[in-house]
């Protein structure tokens, strides 16, 4: 039987509506949640992401500031801008769109953002909070993937969750969040011997490798929940995930499409983190 498709667009819309209620409640108290997004340079994909973040803020009635700096901006200038926004009471969430140009140390940038405004959840203090189970800002993409599981009624406790990929922004935090929800978690990487042995044993399979369609239906356990984080552009211009959707959907119990699965959730959870930062500041 073909899998149930997890509709990220619809779930994102519902989740945004819930957070808009919280944002409106803050506004009624005189606090408009504010997000500042800094972009350095001309990377076309980054520009699209930033434009979408600003658009989402408008949709939820949040204040947003979009700071576009030229590619030759010095590290010192960028750090000074971050310090200025850290001190700005209208701004509750602050992020620098990555990647930054090579002459800028991205670690220094991440650590310069106030942990109280770090809505991406990349600051070491927030990473540490996640590791210890005292999460403050869950990184947005895995946060969105968790929300998709929750909203689809897919139980996590006691399940075997396999995460393919160990990046700091997706794979590792995803594994930690699943662990926090009492899944038994396996992390696979490019060095894993016999990847299919692990994926075929997964009740929940999260794939974040950046390798188009690498997980095929024969690697999926019948009835499993498959969360495809990948976004890849094929030579014909179409988008596809890291999972071969057509074969996997015949085996899985649930599956996210690409586009329209995890993608719409990422910015939604950024909005959630921004509203939450404003709530903390207001209280
Ligand atoms: P990274 O390149 O940082 O990490 C990829 C990970 O996949 C690495 O840990 C790597 O292992 C592992 N990997 C690569 N090839 C294999 C393989 N053959 N078998 C097992 N593991 C493998 O990517 P990201 O985590 O940043 O992104 C992953 C995907 O998610 C991309 O397609 C990206 O576009 C997408 N993405 C989507 C977002 C969204 O909003 N939906 C947001 C962020 C990312 P190793 O560590 O050993 O090299």
mmCIF file of N, CA and C and ligand atoms in Angstrom, residues 141 164-167 169-170 189-191 195 208-211 214 229-232 242 262-263 266, ligand 1:
data_model
loop_
_atom_site.group_PDB
_atom_site.id
_atom_site.type_symbol
_atom_site.label_atom_id
_atom_site.label_comp_id
_atom_site.label_asym_id
_atom_site.label_seq_id
_atom_site.Cartn_x
_atom_site.Cartn_y
_atom_site.Cartn_z
ATOM 1 N N UNK A 141 15.495 23.384 11.012
ATOM 2 C CA UNK A 141 15.139 22.280 10.096
ATOM 3 C C UNK A 141 14.778 21.007 10.873
ATOM 4 N N UNK A 164 20.358 9.639 8.716
ATOM 5 C CA UNK A 164 21.476 9.513 7.773
ATOM 6 C C UNK A 164 22.007 10.918 7.523
ATOM 7 N N UNK A 165 23.225 11.181 8.001
ATOM 8 C CA UNK A 165 23.819 12.519 7.939
ATOM 9 C C UNK A 165 24.109 13.018 9.348
ATOM 10 N N UNK A 166 25.233 13.693 9.519
ATOM 11 C CA UNK A 166 25.640 14.167 10.857
ATOM 12 C C UNK A 166 26.081 15.630 10.844
ATOM 13 N N UNK A 167 25.455 16.436 9.993
ATOM 14 C CA UNK A 167 25.862 17.851 9.979
ATOM 15 C C UNK A 167 25.419 18.517 11.280
ATOM 16 N N UNK A 169 23.906 21.297 11.482
ATOM 17 C CA UNK A 169 22.617 22.005 11.370
ATOM 18 C C UNK A 169 21.427 21.068 11.201
ATOM 19 N N UNK A 170 21.674 19.848 10.727
ATOM 20 C CA UNK A 170 20.539 18.926 10.542
ATOM 21 C C UNK A 170 20.742 17.599 11.295
ATOM 22 N N UNK A 189 26.632 7.800 8.533
ATOM 23 C CA UNK A 189 27.415 8.812 7.827
ATOM 24 C C UNK A 189 27.935 8.213 6.517
ATOM 25 N N UNK A 190 28.736 9.009 5.819
ATOM 26 C CA UNK A 190 29.312 8.506 4.561
ATOM 27 C C UNK A 190 30.272 7.345 4.826
ATOM 28 N N UNK A 191 30.683 7.181 6.076
ATOM 29 C CA UNK A 191 31.639 6.102 6.399
ATOM 30 C C UNK A 191 30.928 4.832 6.894
ATOM 31 N N UNK A 195 25.016 0.682 4.710
ATOM 32 C CA UNK A 195 23.985 1.653 5.116
ATOM 33 C C UNK A 195 22.585 1.027 5.114
ATOM 34 N N UNK A 208 19.391 13.173 5.453
ATOM 35 C CA UNK A 208 19.916 14.525 5.226
ATOM 36 C C UNK A 208 21.363 14.405 4.768
ATOM 37 N N UNK A 209 21.524 14.066 3.497
ATOM 38 C CA UNK A 209 22.871 13.808 2.969
ATOM 39 C C UNK A 209 23.277 14.765 1.858
ATOM 40 N N UNK A 210 22.280 15.358 1.170
ATOM 41 C CA UNK A 210 22.615 16.174 -0.001
ATOM 42 C C UNK A 210 22.954 15.331 -1.213
ATOM 43 N N UNK A 211 22.576 14.048 -1.180
ATOM 44 C CA UNK A 211 22.835 13.147 -2.319
ATOM 45 C C UNK A 211 21.473 12.763 -2.931
ATOM 46 N N UNK A 214 19.337 9.066 -2.999
ATOM 47 C CA UNK A 214 20.256 7.968 -2.634
ATOM 48 C C UNK A 214 19.591 6.852 -1.829
ATOM 49 N N UNK A 229 14.975 15.274 4.211
ATOM 50 C CA UNK A 229 15.376 16.669 4.437
ATOM 51 C C UNK A 229 16.032 17.268 3.187
ATOM 52 N N UNK A 230 16.515 16.414 2.319
ATOM 53 C CA UNK A 230 17.318 16.870 1.174
ATOM 54 C C UNK A 230 16.580 17.812 0.238
ATOM 55 N N UNK A 231 17.323 18.765 -0.283
ATOM 56 C CA UNK A 231 16.810 19.620 -1.362
ATOM 57 C C UNK A 231 17.918 19.666 -2.417
ATOM 58 N N UNK A 232 17.678 19.044 -3.545
ATOM 59 C CA UNK A 232 18.685 18.997 -4.604
ATOM 60 C C UNK A 232 18.060 19.458 -5.910
ATOM 61 N N UNK A 242 16.695 13.566 -0.977
ATOM 62 C CA UNK A 242 17.767 12.574 -0.848
ATOM 63 C C UNK A 242 17.187 11.157 -0.883
ATOM 64 N N UNK A 262 9.675 18.907 4.343
ATOM 65 C CA UNK A 262 10.413 19.583 5.414
ATOM 66 C C UNK A 262 10.646 21.060 5.072
ATOM 67 N N UNK A 263 10.856 21.345 3.793
ATOM 68 C CA UNK A 263 11.213 22.710 3.361
ATOM 69 C C UNK A 263 10.345 23.800 3.973
ATOM 70 N N UNK A 266 10.950 24.736 7.808
ATOM 71 C CA UNK A 266 12.166 25.359 8.349
ATOM 72 C C UNK A 266 11.913 26.823 8.705
HETATM 73 P P1 LIG B 1 26.106 18.357 4.840
HETATM 74 O O1 LIG B 1 26.795 18.236 3.516
HETATM 75 O O2 LIG B 1 26.614 19.314 5.837
HETATM 76 O O3 LIG B 1 26.093 16.904 5.521
HETATM 77 C C1 LIG B 1 25.761 15.762 4.789
HETATM 78 C C2 LIG B 1 25.882 14.566 5.681
HETATM 79 O O4 LIG B 1 25.499 13.424 4.938
HETATM 80 C C3 LIG B 1 27.295 14.293 6.182
HETATM 81 O O5 LIG B 1 27.259 13.984 7.545
HETATM 82 C C4 LIG B 1 27.762 13.116 5.350
HETATM 83 O O6 LIG B 1 28.613 12.204 6.035
HETATM 84 C C5 LIG B 1 26.457 12.404 5.082
HETATM 85 N N1 LIG B 1 26.528 11.630 3.833
HETATM 86 C C6 LIG B 1 26.905 12.063 2.621
HETATM 87 N N2 LIG B 1 26.855 11.039 1.730
HETATM 88 C C7 LIG B 1 26.458 9.951 2.423
HETATM 89 C C8 LIG B 1 26.230 8.603 2.080
HETATM 90 N N3 LIG B 1 26.437 8.165 0.832
HETATM 91 N N4 LIG B 1 25.819 7.751 3.036
HETATM 92 C C9 LIG B 1 25.597 8.187 4.320
HETATM 93 N N5 LIG B 1 25.800 9.467 4.708
HETATM 94 C C10 LIG B 1 26.230 10.325 3.762
HETATM 95 O O7 LIG B 1 24.569 18.611 4.488
HETATM 96 P P2 LIG B 1 23.385 19.272 5.367
HETATM 97 O O8 LIG B 1 23.118 18.455 6.564
HETATM 98 O O9 LIG B 1 23.618 20.717 5.504
HETATM 99 O O10 LIG B 1 22.182 19.102 4.332
HETATM 100 C C11 LIG B 1 21.720 17.841 3.951
HETATM 101 C C12 LIG B 1 20.604 17.999 2.942
HETATM 102 O O11 LIG B 1 19.545 18.704 3.545
HETATM 103 C C13 LIG B 1 20.973 18.802 1.708
HETATM 104 O O12 LIG B 1 20.266 18.263 0.595
HETATM 105 C C14 LIG B 1 20.481 20.189 2.010
HETATM 106 O O13 LIG B 1 20.160 20.914 0.835
HETATM 107 C C15 LIG B 1 19.240 19.850 2.780
HETATM 108 N N6 LIG B 1 18.813 20.908 3.713
HETATM 109 C C16 LIG B 1 17.490 21.224 3.711
HETATM 110 C C17 LIG B 1 17.008 22.170 4.558
HETATM 111 C C18 LIG B 1 15.549 22.460 4.554
HETATM 112 O O14 LIG B 1 15.147 23.526 4.941
HETATM 113 N N7 LIG B 1 14.701 21.503 4.167
HETATM 114 C C19 LIG B 1 17.891 22.926 5.447
HETATM 115 C C20 LIG B 1 19.249 22.441 5.473
HETATM 116 C C21 LIG B 1 19.676 21.478 4.604
HETATM 117 P P3 LIG B 1 30.101 12.611 6.523
HETATM 118 O O15 LIG B 1 29.892 13.438 7.752
HETATM 119 O O16 LIG B 1 30.742 11.306 6.800
HETATM 120 O O17 LIG B 1 30.712 13.368 5.388
#
